[in-house]
XYZ file of C-alpha atoms in Angstrom:
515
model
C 0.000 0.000 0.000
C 1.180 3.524 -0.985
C 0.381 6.556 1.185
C 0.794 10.205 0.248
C 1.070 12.605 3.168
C 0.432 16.833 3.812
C 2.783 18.911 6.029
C 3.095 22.265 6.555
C 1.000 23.048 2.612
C 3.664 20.497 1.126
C 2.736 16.453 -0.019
C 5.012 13.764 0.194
C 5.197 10.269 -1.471
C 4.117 7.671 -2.566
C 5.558 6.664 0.329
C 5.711 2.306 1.385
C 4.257 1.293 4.813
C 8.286 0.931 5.528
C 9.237 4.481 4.570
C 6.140 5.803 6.611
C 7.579 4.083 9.692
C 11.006 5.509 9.183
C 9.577 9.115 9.157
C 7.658 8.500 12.378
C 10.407 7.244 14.313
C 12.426 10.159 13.030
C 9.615 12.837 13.727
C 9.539 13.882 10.266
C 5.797 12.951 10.124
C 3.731 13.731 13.359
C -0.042 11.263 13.659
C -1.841 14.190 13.104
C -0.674 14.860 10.302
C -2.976 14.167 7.003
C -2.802 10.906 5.129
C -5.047 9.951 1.927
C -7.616 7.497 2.303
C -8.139 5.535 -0.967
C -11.474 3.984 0.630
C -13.116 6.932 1.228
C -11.557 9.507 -0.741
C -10.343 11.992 1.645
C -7.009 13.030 4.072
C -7.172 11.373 7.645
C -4.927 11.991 10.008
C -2.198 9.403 9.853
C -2.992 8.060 13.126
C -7.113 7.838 12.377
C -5.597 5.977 8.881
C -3.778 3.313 10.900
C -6.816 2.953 12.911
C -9.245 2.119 9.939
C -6.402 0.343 8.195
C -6.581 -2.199 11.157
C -10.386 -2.352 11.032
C -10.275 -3.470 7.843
C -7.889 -5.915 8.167
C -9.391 -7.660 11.237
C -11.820 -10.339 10.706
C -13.927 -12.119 12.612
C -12.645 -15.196 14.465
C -14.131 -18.007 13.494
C -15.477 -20.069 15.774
C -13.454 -22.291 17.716
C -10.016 -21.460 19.272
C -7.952 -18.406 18.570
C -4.289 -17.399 20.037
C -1.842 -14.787 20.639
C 1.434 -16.347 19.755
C 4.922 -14.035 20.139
C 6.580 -15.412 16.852
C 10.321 -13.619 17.754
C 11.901 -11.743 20.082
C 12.807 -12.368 23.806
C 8.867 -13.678 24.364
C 9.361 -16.069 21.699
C 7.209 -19.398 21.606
C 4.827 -17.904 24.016
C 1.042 -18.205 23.909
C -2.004 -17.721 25.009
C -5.463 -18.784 24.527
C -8.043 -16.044 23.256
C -11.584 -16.397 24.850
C -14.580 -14.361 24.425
C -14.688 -11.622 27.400
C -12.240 -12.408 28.926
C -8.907 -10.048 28.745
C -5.622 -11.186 28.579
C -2.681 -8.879 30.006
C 0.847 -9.105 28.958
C 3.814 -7.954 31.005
C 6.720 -8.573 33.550
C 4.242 -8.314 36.903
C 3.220 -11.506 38.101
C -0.619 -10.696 37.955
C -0.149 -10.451 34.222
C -1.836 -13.231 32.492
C 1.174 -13.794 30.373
C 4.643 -13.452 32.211
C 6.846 -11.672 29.361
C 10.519 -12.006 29.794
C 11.314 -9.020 27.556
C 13.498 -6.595 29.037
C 11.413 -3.575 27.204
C 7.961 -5.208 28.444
C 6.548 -3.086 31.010
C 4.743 -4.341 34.475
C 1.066 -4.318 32.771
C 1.745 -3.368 28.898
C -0.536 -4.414 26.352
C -4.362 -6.278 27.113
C -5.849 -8.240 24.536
C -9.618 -8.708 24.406
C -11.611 -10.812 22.166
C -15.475 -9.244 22.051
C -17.592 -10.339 19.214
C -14.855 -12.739 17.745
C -12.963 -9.796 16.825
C -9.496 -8.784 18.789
C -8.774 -5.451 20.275
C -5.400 -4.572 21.469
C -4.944 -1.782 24.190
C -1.539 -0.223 25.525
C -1.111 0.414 29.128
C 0.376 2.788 31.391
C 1.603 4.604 27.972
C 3.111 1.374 26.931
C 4.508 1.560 23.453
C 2.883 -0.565 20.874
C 3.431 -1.021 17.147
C 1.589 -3.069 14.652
C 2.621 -3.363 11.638
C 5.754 -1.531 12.415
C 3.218 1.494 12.772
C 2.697 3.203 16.193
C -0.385 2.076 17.651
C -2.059 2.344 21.003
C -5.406 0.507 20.843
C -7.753 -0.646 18.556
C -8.516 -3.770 15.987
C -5.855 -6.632 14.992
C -5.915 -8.888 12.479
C -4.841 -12.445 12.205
C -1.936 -12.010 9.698
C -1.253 -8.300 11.631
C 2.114 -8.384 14.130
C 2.021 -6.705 17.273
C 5.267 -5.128 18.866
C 5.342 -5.640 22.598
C 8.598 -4.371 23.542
C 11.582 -6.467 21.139
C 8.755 -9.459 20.588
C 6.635 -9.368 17.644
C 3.188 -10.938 18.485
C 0.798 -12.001 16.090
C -3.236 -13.867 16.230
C -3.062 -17.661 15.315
C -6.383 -19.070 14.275
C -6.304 -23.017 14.247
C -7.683 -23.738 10.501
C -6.504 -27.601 10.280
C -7.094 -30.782 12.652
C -4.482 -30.534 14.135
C -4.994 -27.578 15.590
C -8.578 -28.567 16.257
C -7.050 -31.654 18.068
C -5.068 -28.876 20.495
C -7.536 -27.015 21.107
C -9.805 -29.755 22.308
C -6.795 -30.795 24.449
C -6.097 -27.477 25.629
C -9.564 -27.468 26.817
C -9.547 -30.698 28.714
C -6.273 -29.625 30.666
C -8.411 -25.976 31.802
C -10.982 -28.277 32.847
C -8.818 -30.534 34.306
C -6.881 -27.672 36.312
C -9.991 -26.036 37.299
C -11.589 -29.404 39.043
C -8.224 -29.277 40.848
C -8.748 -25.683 41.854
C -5.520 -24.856 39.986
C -4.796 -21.840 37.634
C -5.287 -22.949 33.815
C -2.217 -23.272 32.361
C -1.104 -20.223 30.013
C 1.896 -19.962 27.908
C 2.779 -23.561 28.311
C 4.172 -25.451 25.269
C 5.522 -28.995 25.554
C 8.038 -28.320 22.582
C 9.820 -25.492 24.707
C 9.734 -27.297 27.716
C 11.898 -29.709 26.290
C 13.728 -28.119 23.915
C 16.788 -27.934 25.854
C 16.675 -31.926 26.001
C 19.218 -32.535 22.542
C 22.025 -29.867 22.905
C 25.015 -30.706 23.562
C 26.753 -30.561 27.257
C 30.322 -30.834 28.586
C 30.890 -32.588 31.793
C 31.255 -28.796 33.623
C 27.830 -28.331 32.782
C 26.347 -31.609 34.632
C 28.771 -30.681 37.459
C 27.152 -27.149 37.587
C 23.827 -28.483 37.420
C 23.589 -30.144 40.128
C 25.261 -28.214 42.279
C 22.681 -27.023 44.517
C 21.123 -26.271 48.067
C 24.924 -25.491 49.324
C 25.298 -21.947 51.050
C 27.840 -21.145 47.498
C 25.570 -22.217 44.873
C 21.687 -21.201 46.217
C 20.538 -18.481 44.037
C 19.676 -15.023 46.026
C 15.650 -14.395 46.146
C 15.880 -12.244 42.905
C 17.768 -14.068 41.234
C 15.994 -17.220 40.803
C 15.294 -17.577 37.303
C 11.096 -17.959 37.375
C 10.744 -18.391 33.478
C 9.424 -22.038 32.677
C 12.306 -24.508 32.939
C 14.052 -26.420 30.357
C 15.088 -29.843 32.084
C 17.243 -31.994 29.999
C 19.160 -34.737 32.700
C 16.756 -36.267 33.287
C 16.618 -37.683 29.675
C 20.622 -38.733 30.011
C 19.759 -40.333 33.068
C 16.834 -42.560 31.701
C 19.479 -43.144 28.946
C 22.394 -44.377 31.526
C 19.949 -46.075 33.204
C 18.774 -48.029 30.596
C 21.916 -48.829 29.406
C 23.022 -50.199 32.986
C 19.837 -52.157 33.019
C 20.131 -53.398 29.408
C 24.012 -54.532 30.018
C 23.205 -56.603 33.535
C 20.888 -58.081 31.858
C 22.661 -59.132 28.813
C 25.421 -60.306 31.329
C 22.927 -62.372 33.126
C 21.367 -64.437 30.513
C 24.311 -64.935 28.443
C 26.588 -66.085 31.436
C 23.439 -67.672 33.124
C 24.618 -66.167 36.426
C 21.762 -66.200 39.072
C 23.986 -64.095 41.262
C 23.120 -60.699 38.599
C 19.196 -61.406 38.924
C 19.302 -58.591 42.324
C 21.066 -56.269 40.666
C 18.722 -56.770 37.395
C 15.601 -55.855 39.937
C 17.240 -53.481 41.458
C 18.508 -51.524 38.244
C 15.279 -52.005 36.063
C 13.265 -50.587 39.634
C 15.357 -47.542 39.881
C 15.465 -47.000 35.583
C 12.504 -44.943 35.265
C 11.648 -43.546 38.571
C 15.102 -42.090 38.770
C 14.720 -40.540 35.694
C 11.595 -38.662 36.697
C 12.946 -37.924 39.894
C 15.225 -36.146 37.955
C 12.924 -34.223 36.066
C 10.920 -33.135 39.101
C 15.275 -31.831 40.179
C 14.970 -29.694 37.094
C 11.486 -27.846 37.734
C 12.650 -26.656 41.245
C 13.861 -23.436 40.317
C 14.702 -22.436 44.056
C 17.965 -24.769 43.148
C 17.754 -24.351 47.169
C 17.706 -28.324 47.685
C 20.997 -30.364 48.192
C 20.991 -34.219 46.833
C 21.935 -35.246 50.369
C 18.736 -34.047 51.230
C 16.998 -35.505 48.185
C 18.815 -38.991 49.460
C 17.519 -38.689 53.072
C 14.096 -37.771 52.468
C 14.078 -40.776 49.810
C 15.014 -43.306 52.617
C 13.060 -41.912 55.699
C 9.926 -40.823 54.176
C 10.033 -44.487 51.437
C 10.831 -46.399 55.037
C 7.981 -44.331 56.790
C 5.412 -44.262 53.943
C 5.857 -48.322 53.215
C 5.703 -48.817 57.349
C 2.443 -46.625 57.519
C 0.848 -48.773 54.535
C 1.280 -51.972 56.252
C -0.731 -50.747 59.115
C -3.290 -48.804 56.756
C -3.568 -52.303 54.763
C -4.152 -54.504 57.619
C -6.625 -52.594 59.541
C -8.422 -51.711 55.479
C -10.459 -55.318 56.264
C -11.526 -54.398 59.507
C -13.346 -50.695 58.475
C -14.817 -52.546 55.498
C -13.184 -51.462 52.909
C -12.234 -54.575 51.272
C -15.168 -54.487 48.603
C -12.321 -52.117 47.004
C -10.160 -54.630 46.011
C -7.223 -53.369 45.114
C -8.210 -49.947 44.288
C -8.318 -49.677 48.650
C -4.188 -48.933 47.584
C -5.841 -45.505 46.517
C -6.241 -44.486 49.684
C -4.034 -46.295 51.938
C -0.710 -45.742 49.770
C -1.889 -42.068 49.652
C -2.260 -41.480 53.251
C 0.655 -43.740 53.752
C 3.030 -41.277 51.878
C 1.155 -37.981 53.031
C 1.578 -38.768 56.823
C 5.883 -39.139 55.535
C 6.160 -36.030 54.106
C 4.086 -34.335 57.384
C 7.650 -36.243 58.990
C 9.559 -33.583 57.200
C 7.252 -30.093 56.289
C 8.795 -28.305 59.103
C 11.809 -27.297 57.761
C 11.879 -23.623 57.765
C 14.282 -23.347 54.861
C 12.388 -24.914 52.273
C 9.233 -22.672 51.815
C 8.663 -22.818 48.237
C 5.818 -25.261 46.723
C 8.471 -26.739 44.130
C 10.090 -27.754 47.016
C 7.231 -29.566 48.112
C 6.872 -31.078 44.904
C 10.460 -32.422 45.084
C 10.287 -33.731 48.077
C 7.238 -35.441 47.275
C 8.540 -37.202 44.237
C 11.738 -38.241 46.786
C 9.172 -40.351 48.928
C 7.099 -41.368 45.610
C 9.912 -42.474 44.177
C 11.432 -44.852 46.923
C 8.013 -46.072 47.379
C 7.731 -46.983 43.459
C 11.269 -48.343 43.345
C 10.592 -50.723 46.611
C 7.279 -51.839 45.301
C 8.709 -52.699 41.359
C 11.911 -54.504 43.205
C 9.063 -56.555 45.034
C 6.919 -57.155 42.223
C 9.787 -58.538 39.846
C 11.232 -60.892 42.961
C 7.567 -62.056 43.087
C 7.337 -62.784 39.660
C 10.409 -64.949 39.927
C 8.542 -67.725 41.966
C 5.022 -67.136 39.532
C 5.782 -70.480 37.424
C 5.933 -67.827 34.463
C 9.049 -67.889 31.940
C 10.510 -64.211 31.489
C 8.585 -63.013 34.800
C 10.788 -61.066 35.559
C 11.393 -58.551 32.357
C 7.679 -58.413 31.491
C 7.063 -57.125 35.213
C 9.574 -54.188 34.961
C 9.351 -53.499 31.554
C 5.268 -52.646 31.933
C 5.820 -51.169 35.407
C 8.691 -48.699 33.591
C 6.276 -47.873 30.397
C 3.529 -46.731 32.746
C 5.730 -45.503 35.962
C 5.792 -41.779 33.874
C 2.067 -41.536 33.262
C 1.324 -41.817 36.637
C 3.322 -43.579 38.666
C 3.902 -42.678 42.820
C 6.466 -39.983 41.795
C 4.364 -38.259 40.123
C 0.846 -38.637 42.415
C 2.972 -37.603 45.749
C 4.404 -34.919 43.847
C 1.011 -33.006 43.098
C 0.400 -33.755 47.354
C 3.629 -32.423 48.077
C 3.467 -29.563 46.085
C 0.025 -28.638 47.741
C 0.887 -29.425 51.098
C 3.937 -26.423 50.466
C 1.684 -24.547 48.732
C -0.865 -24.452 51.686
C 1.873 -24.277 54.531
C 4.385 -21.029 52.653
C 6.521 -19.887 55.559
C 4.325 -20.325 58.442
C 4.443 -23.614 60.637
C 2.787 -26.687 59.970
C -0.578 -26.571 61.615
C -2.902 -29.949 60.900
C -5.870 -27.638 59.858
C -3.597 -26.725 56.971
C -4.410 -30.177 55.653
C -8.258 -29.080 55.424
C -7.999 -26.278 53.335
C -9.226 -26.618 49.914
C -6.224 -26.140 47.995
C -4.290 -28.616 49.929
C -7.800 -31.422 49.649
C -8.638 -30.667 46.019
C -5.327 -31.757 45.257
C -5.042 -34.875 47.022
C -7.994 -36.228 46.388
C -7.483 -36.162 42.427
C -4.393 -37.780 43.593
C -6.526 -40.511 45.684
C -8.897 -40.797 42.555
C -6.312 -41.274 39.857
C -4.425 -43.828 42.270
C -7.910 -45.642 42.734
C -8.844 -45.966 39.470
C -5.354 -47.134 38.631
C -5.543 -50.202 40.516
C -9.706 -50.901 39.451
C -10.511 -53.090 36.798
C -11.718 -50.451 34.586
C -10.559 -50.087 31.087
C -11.582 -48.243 27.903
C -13.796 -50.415 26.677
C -13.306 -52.041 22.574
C -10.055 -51.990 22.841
C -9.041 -55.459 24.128
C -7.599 -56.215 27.857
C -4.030 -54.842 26.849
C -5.055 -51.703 24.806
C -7.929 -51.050 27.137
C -5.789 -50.654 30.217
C -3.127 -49.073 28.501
C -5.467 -46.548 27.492
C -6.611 -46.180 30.823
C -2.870 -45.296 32.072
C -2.827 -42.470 29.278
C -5.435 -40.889 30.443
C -4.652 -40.971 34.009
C -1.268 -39.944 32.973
C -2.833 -37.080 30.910
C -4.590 -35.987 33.823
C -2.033 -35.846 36.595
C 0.399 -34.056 34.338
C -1.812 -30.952 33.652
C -2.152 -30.946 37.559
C 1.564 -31.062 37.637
C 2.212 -28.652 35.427
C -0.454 -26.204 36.596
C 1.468 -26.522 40.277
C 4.487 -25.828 38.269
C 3.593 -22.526 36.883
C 1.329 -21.322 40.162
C 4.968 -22.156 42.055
C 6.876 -19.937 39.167
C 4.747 -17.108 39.848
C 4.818 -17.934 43.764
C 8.531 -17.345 43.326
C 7.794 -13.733 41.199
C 5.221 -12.106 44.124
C 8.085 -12.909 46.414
C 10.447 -10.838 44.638
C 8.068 -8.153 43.738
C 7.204 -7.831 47.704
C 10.482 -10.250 49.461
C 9.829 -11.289 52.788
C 12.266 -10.266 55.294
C 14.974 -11.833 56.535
C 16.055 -12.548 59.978
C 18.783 -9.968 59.822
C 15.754 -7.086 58.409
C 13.478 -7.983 61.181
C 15.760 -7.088 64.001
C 15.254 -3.353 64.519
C 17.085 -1.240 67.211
C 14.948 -1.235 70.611
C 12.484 1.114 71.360
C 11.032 2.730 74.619
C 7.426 0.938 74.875
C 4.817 3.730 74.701
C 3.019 3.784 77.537
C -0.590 4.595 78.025
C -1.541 7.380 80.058
């Protein structure tokens, strides 16, 4: 489009939509100055031009699922869901809808509303906007229009194809999902950036540096805890090495036919998979305030405690009548069981953050999954069946990331911190709804686990299988929900940081005394 522009009794151009920019930055051209309209035959101000220009341009959604997508800059590969009514704020302040990490982005800059299927753009707090390269402070956008929030360029995606269909069904599972759980819906999660960091390359320094946490040298200060979603990748070399251990005893103790390697075959192919999301659950707590000696102590005391507590909780099961459950009673009882170990160890004062809940839970989950899979496999060993043994800890490690203990006690743990912040454990902390919502999907999802139920059509194998993938689908939106609500836990703290010990003491002061 050409445009042809009066100042001061003099016209300019044809001038490109690129040229027009340039003399705007440069002040050449002011927005009130007048523009030609093709459309309606007559000089606009440029500013009422751009306006129109985007009016035109913007059609209505169609109906279905629209985004905001940043397509490059600092923001890029975030996005967020457009819904009728309902605006959507971008900027650094942790009330924002959609945390930006660009350094130009202010506190509240831009909201994004969607009325009538058509999207409206507003800049706040004299935030700078610019669509189309133009300067722009509210009004219509289009879908193929890109909107400049501070370096990121931001632009409407409208699902057209199946695929995207398929997402946005997905996407609106998972907001049910998170609001049954009375979690925030998850916002500018992506699984592709999540693990994008998963394939580059590392030296040795860079393993050594990741894991050196919790220590008094290597916890991050308060502000400078990186609260942007994290990008875990050891966990995917340690499901590797593990593997590979598990893979080479096993070799060595069939080809050799040494009975002598069948413990450390269990014991390996137990720890495989749990280890490896163990790992993962390492990675998301971005406190990096928790030392693996600590990881290795709660995994002993609170897998010793919570397997204790579920021998009791199973034995006494019969006499409350509860065993018309069947196995699905392990719902409850395991639950409970590994709640009441991680009560053994909420007190500590110097891990108040909900990721640290949720790492300490998957500690406990994981010794309890590990213990349980070594039992299973020795089990199978006296079943009469040939290859007991491998088909047990082969299907335990296929379903053990869908929604294995791990995972279930991490959701509980993550609550439980959640609930409890900085203040001491109190037991009535355990009946507020945040904390119950929580553990009772946790209790569901472990009960219907163990039950009989399957999709039904499918066939025994497919049909349970299926089950697992929807269980798994379910706790992992509830883990990932608790993942960003402990992010932006982490950002209010440094937007209003608690005082420490040394800020609270305060020279003394004569008492005033009453008259």
């Amino acid at each position: 489009m050409e445009f042809y522009v009066q100042k001061d009794g003099q016209q300019y151009g044809p001038l490109t939509s690129t040229a027009l920019q340039e003399h705007l930055h440069a002040d050449t051209f002011a927005l009130t100055d007048l523009t030609w309209d093709q459309k309606t035959a007559q000089w606009l101000p440029i500013e009422e031009l751009l306006r129109l220009q985007g009016e035109r341009q913007s059609k209505s959604l169609p109906r279905g699922v629209a985004y905001l997508q940043c397509i490059s800059g600092p923001d890029s590969g975030k996005r967020v869901q457009l819904t009728e009514n309902q605006p959507v704020i971008i900027g650094t302040a942790s009330e924002s809808n959609v945390l930006s990490d660009d350094p130009d982005a202010l506190p509240r800059h831009v909201q994004v509303t969607v009325s009538q299927r058509k999207v409206t753009a507003e800049a706040l707090d004299g935030a700078g906007l610019y669509l189309d390269g133009l300067p722009f402070t509210s009004g219509l956008i289009g879908s193929k229009q890109q909107l400049r929030i501070g370096r990121s360029l931001w632009q409407v995606e409208v699902p057209r194809d199946l695929k995207a269909g398929a997402g946005a069904v997905i996407g609106n599972m998972a907001d049910r999902i998170s609001s049954a759980a009375g979690l925030e819906q998850l916002q500018d999660f992506r699984a592709g950036n999540l693990f994008s960091a998963v394939f580059q390359k590392r030296t040795q320094d860079d393993f050594e540096v990741h894991f050196a946490t919790g220590s008094p040298a290597t916890t991050p200060a308060l502000q400078d805890i990186d609260t942007r979603w994290p990008q875990p990748w050891v966990f995917f070399r340690a499901l590797l090495l593990s593997l590979a251990a598990f893979a080479g005893l096993y070799y060595a103790c069939s080809h050799f036919e040494n009975l002598r390697l069948i413990p450390g075959v269990i014991l390996v192919g137990s720890f495989a998979v749990p280890l490896s999301v163990l790992v993962l659950f390492f990675e998301f707590n971005a406190p990096r305030n928790v030392f693996l000696y600590q990881m290795i102590r709660v995994m002993l005391i609170g897998g010793m405690l919570s397997l204790l507590i579920t021998m009791f909780f199973s034995s006494w099961s019969d006499s409350i009548g509860l065993s018309w459950m069947g196995a699905s009673v392990a719902g409850i009882v395991e639950e409970s069981a590994k709640l009441l170990a991680l009560l053994v160890i909420v007190g500590n004062p110097r891990y108040p953050w909900s990721l640290n809940g949720m790492l300490f839970g998957a500690c406990v989950g994981t010794s309890f999954a590990v213990i349980e899979t070594a039992g299973y496999a020795f089990e199978s060993l006296f079943s009469g069946y040939s290859n007991g043994v491998e088909i047990t800890l082969l299907m335990r490690g296929i379903v053990t990331p869908l929604g294995g203990h791990g995972i279930l006690t991490a959701m509980v743990g993550a609550a439980l911190w959640r609930v409890k912040g900085n203040s001491r454990f109190q037991f009535e902390m355990l009946r507020d709804s945040r904390f119950l919502r929580v553990f009772l999907t946790a209790v569901i999802l472990h009960t219907v686990w163990n039950s009989p139920l399957q999709i039904p059509l499918l066939g025994d194998f497919l049909g349970q299988l299926g089950k697992y993938v929807i269980i798994g689908f379910i706790a992992w939106v509830v883990v990932l929900s608790l993942v960003q609500m402990g992010l932006k836990e982490i950002r209010e703290a440094q937007e209003c940081p608690l005082p420490t010990s040394q800020d609270e003491e305060a020279p003394e002061q004569e008492p005033v005394r009453s008259a």
